[in-house]
Coordinates of N, CA and C in Angstrom, one line a residue:
M10 N 100.8 138.8 81.8 CA 100.9 138.7 83.3 C 100.0 140.4 83.6
G11 N 99.5 140.1 84.3 CA 98.7 141.7 84.7 C 99.6 142.9 84.7
H12 N 98.8 144.1 84.5 CA 99.6 144.8 85.2 C 99.2 145.7 85.8
P13 N 99.1 146.8 87.0 CA 98.0 147.8 87.1 C 97.9 149.3 86.2
S14 N 98.6 149.4 85.6 CA 98.8 150.2 84.6 C 97.6 150.6 83.5
L15 N 97.2 148.6 83.0 CA 96.8 147.9 82.2 C 95.8 148.2 82.7
G16 N 94.9 148.3 83.9 CA 93.7 147.8 84.6 C 93.6 146.4 84.7
Q17 N 94.6 145.6 84.9 CA 94.4 144.3 85.2 C 95.4 144.2 86.3
P18 N 94.7 143.2 87.4 CA 95.6 142.9 88.8 C 96.4 142.1 88.4
P19 N 97.6 142.5 89.5 CA 99.0 141.0 89.4 C 98.1 139.7 89.7
R20 N 98.7 138.9 88.9 CA 98.2 137.4 89.7 C 98.8 137.3 90.8
S21 N 97.7 136.5 91.9 CA 97.9 136.3 92.9 C 98.2 134.7 93.2
L22 N 99.2 134.4 94.4 CA 99.8 133.5 94.5 C 99.7 132.9 95.7
H23 N 98.6 133.2 96.2 CA 98.4 133.2 97.6 C 96.9 132.5 97.8
V24 N 96.8 131.4 97.2 CA 95.3 130.9 96.8 C 95.6 129.4 97.7
Q25 N 96.7 128.9 97.3 CA 97.3 127.6 98.4 C 98.5 127.8 98.4
P26 N 99.1 128.7 99.1 CA 100.2 128.6 99.3 C 101.4 127.3 100.1
E27 N 100.6 126.6 101.0 CA 100.7 125.6 101.6 C 101.3 124.2 100.8
A28 N 99.8 124.2 99.9 CA 100.4 122.9 98.9 C 101.7 123.2 97.4
A29 N 101.8 124.4 97.3 CA 103.0 125.1 96.6 C 104.3 124.6 97.1
A30 N 104.2 124.6 98.6 CA 105.5 124.6 99.4 C 105.8 123.2 99.3
T31 N 104.8 122.5 99.8 CA 104.9 120.8 99.4 C 105.3 120.6 97.8
L32 N 104.8 120.8 97.1 CA 105.1 120.7 95.7 C 106.9 120.9 95.1
R33 N 107.2 122.3 96.0 CA 108.8 122.2 95.9 C 109.6 121.8 96.4
A34 N 109.1 121.2 97.9 CA 109.7 120.7 98.8 C 110.2 119.1 98.1
A35 N 109.0 118.5 97.8 CA 109.2 117.1 96.7 C 109.4 117.4 95.5
R36 N 110.1 118.1 95.1 CA 110.3 118.9 93.5 C 111.6 117.7 92.9
S37 N 112.4 117.0 93.7 CA 113.4 116.0 93.2 C 112.6 114.8 93.3
A38 N 111.7 114.1 93.9 CA 111.1 113.0 93.7 C 110.5 113.1 93.2
I39 N 109.2 113.9 92.9 CA 108.6 113.7 91.4 C 109.0 113.9 90.4
A40 N 110.0 114.5 90.2 CA 110.6 114.4 89.4 C 111.5 113.3 88.2
A41 N 111.9 112.3 89.2 CA 112.2 111.1 89.1 C 111.3 110.3 89.1
R42 N 110.2 110.4 89.6 CA 108.9 109.4 89.9 C 108.2 110.0 87.8
A43 N 108.8 111.0 87.5 CA 107.8 111.6 86.3 C 109.0 110.7 85.5
L44 N 110.3 110.8 85.7 CA 110.6 109.9 84.5 C 110.9 108.5 84.4
E45 N 110.2 107.9 85.8 CA 110.1 106.7 85.6 C 108.8 106.0 85.1
I46 N 107.9 106.5 85.5 CA 106.5 106.4 84.7 C 106.6 106.8 83.2
A47 N 107.2 108.1 82.8 CA 107.4 108.0 81.1 C 108.8 106.8 80.5
V48 N 109.0 106.3 81.1 CA 109.9 105.4 80.6 C 109.6 104.2 80.4
D49 N 109.0 104.2 81.5 CA 108.0 102.7 81.8 C 106.3 102.6 80.9
A50 N 106.2 103.8 80.4 CA 105.4 103.7 79.4 C 105.5 103.8 77.5
D51 N 107.0 104.0 77.4 CA 107.4 104.1 76.7 C 109.0 103.5 76.5
P52 N 109.3 102.4 76.5 CA 110.5 101.8 76.6 C 111.8 102.4 75.9
T53 N 111.1 102.9 74.3 CA 112.2 103.2 73.8 C 112.9 104.9 73.5
M54 N 112.4 105.2 75.0 CA 112.6 106.5 75.4 C 114.5 106.1 75.4
R55 N 114.7 104.9 75.7 CA 116.1 104.9 76.4 C 116.6 104.6 75.3
E56 N 116.3 104.0 74.0 CA 116.9 104.4 72.6 C 117.0 105.3 72.2
R57 N 116.3 106.2 72.7 CA 116.3 107.8 71.7 C 117.2 108.7 72.3
H58 N 117.3 108.6 73.9 CA 118.3 109.5 74.6 C 119.2 108.7 75.3
D59 N 120.0 109.1 75.4 CA 121.4 108.7 76.3 C 121.3 109.6 77.9
D60 N 122.3 108.7 78.5 CA 121.9 109.7 80.1 C 122.4 110.6 80.4
A61 N 122.9 111.5 79.1 CA 123.1 112.5 79.3 C 121.3 113.5 78.9
G62 N 121.2 113.1 78.3 CA 119.5 113.0 77.5 C 118.6 113.0 78.4
L63 N 118.7 111.9 79.2 CA 117.5 111.2 80.2 C 117.9 112.1 81.5
R64 N 119.4 112.7 81.9 CA 119.3 113.9 83.2 C 119.1 115.2 82.7
N65 N 118.6 115.3 81.5 CA 118.5 116.7 81.1 C 117.2 116.4 81.4
L66 N 116.5 115.0 80.9 CA 114.9 115.5 80.8 C 114.6 115.5 82.4
L67 N 115.2 114.9 83.5 CA 115.3 114.9 85.0 C 115.3 116.2 85.4
R68 N 116.1 117.2 85.0 CA 116.2 118.6 85.4 C 115.1 119.2 85.0
D69 N 114.9 119.1 83.3 CA 113.4 119.8 83.1 C 112.3 119.3 83.7
A70 N 112.1 117.9 83.9 CA 110.9 117.5 85.1 C 111.3 118.4 86.2
E71 N 112.0 118.6 86.9 CA 112.0 119.3 88.5 C 111.7 120.6 88.4
V72 N 112.1 121.3 86.7 CA 111.5 122.8 86.3 C 110.2 122.8 85.9
F73 N 109.9 122.0 85.5 CA 108.1 121.8 85.7 C 107.6 121.8 86.6
T74 N 107.9 121.2 87.4 CA 107.6 121.0 88.9 C 107.7 122.5 89.9
D75 N 108.5 122.9 89.5 CA 108.6 124.2 90.3 C 107.6 125.1 89.7
R76 N 107.4 124.8 88.1 CA 106.1 125.8 87.6 C 105.1 125.7 88.1
L77 N 104.7 124.3 88.1 CA 103.7 123.6 88.8 C 103.2 123.7 90.0
A78 N 104.0 124.3 91.0 CA 104.2 124.5 92.2 C 103.5 126.2 92.2
L79 N 103.9 126.8 91.4 CA 103.3 128.3 91.2 C 102.2 128.4 90.7
C80 N 101.7 127.5 89.8 CA 100.3 127.1 89.2 C 99.3 126.9 90.6
V81 N 99.8 126.1 91.3 CA 99.0 125.7 92.5 C 98.7 126.7 93.3
A82 N 99.7 127.5 93.5 CA 100.0 128.2 94.6 C 99.1 129.6 94.1
G83 N 98.7 130.0 92.8 CA 97.5 130.4 92.4 C 96.4 129.9 91.8
D84 N 96.1 128.6 91.8 CA 95.4 128.1 91.1 C 94.9 128.9 89.5
D85 N 95.9 129.0 89.3 CA 95.9 129.2 87.9 C 96.9 128.5 86.7
P86 N 96.6 128.0 85.9 CA 97.3 127.5 84.8 C 98.4 128.1 83.9
Y87 N 98.2 129.5 84.4 CA 99.1 130.3 83.3 C 100.7 130.5 83.2
W88 N 101.4 129.9 84.2 CA 102.7 129.8 84.8 C 103.0 128.6 84.2
L89 N 102.5 127.5 83.8 CA 102.9 126.1 83.0 C 102.5 126.5 81.6
R90 N 101.5 127.1 81.3 CA 101.0 126.8 80.1 C 102.0 128.0 79.5
E91 N 102.1 129.1 80.0 CA 103.1 130.1 79.1 C 104.8 129.1 79.3
F92 N 105.1 128.7 80.5 CA 106.2 127.9 80.1 C 106.4 126.9 79.4
A93 N 105.7 126.0 78.8 CA 105.5 125.1 77.8 C 105.5 125.9 76.5
D94 N 104.8 127.2 76.8 CA 104.9 128.1 75.5 C 106.2 128.5 74.8
Q95 N 107.1 128.8 75.8 CA 108.4 129.0 75.7 C 109.4 127.9 75.6
T96 N 109.2 126.7 76.1 CA 110.3 126.2 76.1 C 109.8 124.9 75.0
A97 N 108.9 124.7 74.7 CA 109.3 123.7 73.1 C 110.2 124.0 72.1
P98 N 110.0 124.9 71.7 CA 111.2 125.2 71.0 C 112.7 124.5 71.8
V99 N 112.7 125.2 72.2 CA 114.3 124.6 73.5 C 114.5 122.6 72.9
F100 N 113.4 122.3 73.1 CA 112.8 120.8 73.0 C 113.1 120.4 71.6
R101 N 112.7 121.2 70.5 CA 113.0 121.1 68.9 C 114.2 121.2 69.0
R102 N 114.9 121.9 69.3 CA 116.6 122.4 69.1 C 116.8 121.2 70.2
R103 N 117.5 120.6 70.8 CA 117.6 119.5 71.5 C 116.8 118.1 70.8
K104 N 116.2 118.0 69.7 CA 116.0 117.2 69.1 C 114.8 116.2 70.1
V105 N 114.4 116.5 71.0 CA 113.7 115.5 71.9 C 112.1 115.5 71.4
P106 N 111.7 114.2 70.9 CA 110.2 114.5 70.5 C 109.5 115.4 71.8
V107 N 108.2 115.7 70.7 CA 107.2 116.5 72.3 C 106.7 115.6 72.9
D108 N 106.3 114.4 72.8 CA 105.6 113.2 72.9 C 106.3 113.0 74.3
D109 N 107.6 112.7 74.5 CA 108.4 112.0 75.3 C 107.9 113.7 76.6
V110 N 108.2 114.5 76.1 CA 107.8 116.0 77.3 C 106.3 116.0 77.6
V111 N 105.0 115.1 76.7 CA 104.3 115.2 77.0 C 103.9 113.9 78.5
Q112 N 104.9 112.8 78.4 CA 104.9 111.8 79.1 C 105.8 112.4 80.3
V113 N 106.3 113.3 80.4 CA 107.0 113.5 81.6 C 106.0 114.5 82.3
C114 N 105.4 115.0 81.4 CA 104.2 116.3 82.2 C 102.8 114.8 82.6
D115 N 102.6 114.1 82.1 CA 101.8 113.0 82.5 C 102.3 112.2 83.6
G116 N 103.9 112.0 83.7 CA 104.5 111.7 84.9 C 104.6 112.7 86.0
I117 N 104.5 113.8 85.8 CA 104.7 114.9 87.0 C 103.1 114.8 87.6
R118 N 102.4 114.3 86.8 CA 100.7 114.4 87.5 C 101.0 113.0 88.1
A119 N 101.2 112.5 87.7 CA 100.9 110.9 88.5 C 102.1 111.3 89.8
G120 N 103.3 112.0 90.0 CA 104.1 112.1 90.9 C 103.6 113.1 91.7
A121 N 102.3 114.3 91.5 CA 101.7 114.9 92.8 C 100.9 114.7 93.3
R122 N 100.3 113.8 92.8 CA 99.2 112.9 93.2 C 99.4 112.1 94.4
G123 N 100.6 112.0 94.5 CA 101.3 111.1 95.5 C 101.8 112.5 97.1
V124 N 102.0 113.2 96.5 CA 102.5 114.5 97.4 C 101.3 115.1 97.8
V125 N 100.5 115.8 97.2 CA 99.9 117.0 97.4 C 98.5 116.3 97.3
D126 N 97.5 117.0 98.7 CA 96.0 116.8 98.8 C 94.9 116.5 98.1
E127 N 94.2 116.0 97.9 CA 93.1 115.7 96.9 C 92.6 116.7 96.4
S128 N 92.3 117.5 97.3 CA 91.5 118.7 97.5 C 92.5 119.6 96.3
V129 N 93.5 119.3 95.9 CA 94.8 120.3 95.1 C 94.4 120.1 93.6
M130 N 94.2 118.7 93.7 CA 94.3 117.7 92.3 C 93.7 118.8 90.8
P131 N 92.4 119.3 91.4 CA 92.1 119.7 90.1 C 92.8 120.9 89.7
S132 N 93.5 121.3 90.7 CA 94.2 122.9 90.0 C 95.5 122.3 89.1
V133 N 96.0 121.3 89.3 CA 97.1 120.6 89.1 C 96.9 119.9 87.8
D134 N 95.7 119.4 87.6 CA 95.2 118.4 86.6 C 94.8 119.9 85.2
R135 N 94.5 121.2 86.0 CA 94.3 122.1 85.1 C 96.0 122.7 84.5
A136 N 96.4 122.6 85.0 CA 98.1 123.1 84.6 C 98.7 122.3 83.7
I137 N 98.6 121.5 84.2 CA 99.3 119.9 83.1 C 98.7 119.7 82.3
D138 N 97.3 119.7 82.3 CA 96.2 119.7 80.7 C 96.3 120.9 79.7
A139 N 96.8 122.3 80.3 CA 97.0 123.4 79.4 C 98.7 123.3 79.1
A140 N 99.8 122.6 79.3 CA 100.7 122.9 78.9 C 101.1 121.7 78.1
I141 N 100.3 120.2 78.2 CA 100.2 119.6 77.1 C 99.6 119.9 75.7
E142 N 98.3 120.6 76.6 CA 97.8 121.5 75.3 C 98.4 122.3 74.2
I143 N 99.5 122.6 74.7 CA 100.7 123.6 73.9 C 101.3 123.0 73.4
F144 N 102.2 121.9 74.1 CA 103.0 120.7 73.6 C 102.3 120.2 71.8
R145 N 100.9 119.9 72.6 CA 100.7 119.0 71.4 C 100.2 119.7 69.9
W146 N 100.4 121.3 70.0 CA 100.2 122.0 69.6 C 101.2 122.7 68.3
Y147 N 102.2 122.4 69.9 CA 103.7 122.5 68.5 C 104.0 121.2 67.7
R148 N 103.3 120.3 68.4 CA 104.1 118.6 67.7 C 103.5 118.7 66.3
T149 N 101.9 119.3 66.2 CA 101.8 119.5 64.8 C 102.3 120.4 64.1
L150 N 103.0 121.2 64.6 CA 103.7 122.2 63.6 C 104.5 121.7 63.2
A151 N 105.2 120.7 64.3 CA 106.9 120.6 64.0 C 107.1 119.0 63.2
G152 N 106.0 118.3 63.2 CA 105.9 117.2 62.4 C 106.3 116.1 63.2
D153 N 106.0 116.2 64.4 CA 106.3 114.6 65.8 C 105.3 113.6 65.5
A154 N 104.0 114.2 64.6 CA 102.9 113.3 65.0 C 103.4 112.0 64.0
R155 N 104.3 111.7 63.1 CA 105.0 110.4 62.4 C 106.6 110.3 62.7
R156 N 106.8 109.6 62.8 CA 108.3 108.8 62.3 C 108.7 109.3 61.0
R157 N 109.8 109.8 61.1 CA 110.1 110.2 59.1 C 110.6 109.0 58.7
N158 N 110.7 108.2 58.0 CA 110.8 107.4 57.0 C 112.3 108.0 56.2
P159 N 113.4 106.9 56.9 CA 115.0 107.3 57.3 C 115.1 107.2 55.6
I160 N 114.7 106.4 54.5 CA 115.4 106.9 53.2 C 114.9 108.2 52.7
V161 N 113.9 108.6 53.0 CA 113.3 110.1 52.2 C 114.3 110.9 53.1
A162 N 114.6 110.8 54.6 CA 115.1 111.8 55.4 C 116.5 112.1 55.0
A163 N 117.1 110.5 54.3 CA 118.4 110.9 53.5 C 118.8 111.5 52.5
L164 N 117.1 111.4 51.6 CA 117.0 112.4 50.6 C 116.9 113.8 50.4
Y165 N 116.3 114.1 51.5 CA 115.9 115.6 51.8 C 117.4 116.5 52.8
K166 N 117.8 115.2 53.5 CA 119.5 115.6 53.6 C 120.2 115.6 53.1
G167 N 120.2 114.9 51.9 CA 121.7 115.0 50.7 C 122.7 114.3 51.0
I168 N 122.5 113.0 51.9 CA 123.6 112.2 52.6 C 125.2 112.8 52.0

């Protein structure tokens, strides 16, 4: 974050405040639609996550939408990119595959398309693409790129 004593101006949140307010007002609807889209795209999400896990993903989608509103307000992907960087280890600890979070982010993009004006969508796309880039980087670190063999996992775990 910029700081005046370092010679950097603070980040502006006054570029598109009306669009940001619209996103915040429709936060719950966007999050619900994002989770629907993610589950439709990958039906095995219902097998991997119980009801509490899906509710957690719904709540996470609402928070992502709030951060997306900050990005739209300032036309700067910083807020969602940094939030993705901070929350990726939390998803790892909760045993949520990063691919599921990427699906939810794509769902947020589709849900936001129905709420905000088309002139705002480049800002939305930049912010969500920056978050997905961070999540995909964590995916390569954490080994989510492939499903683990249950036999090998049992051997390493030591039944």
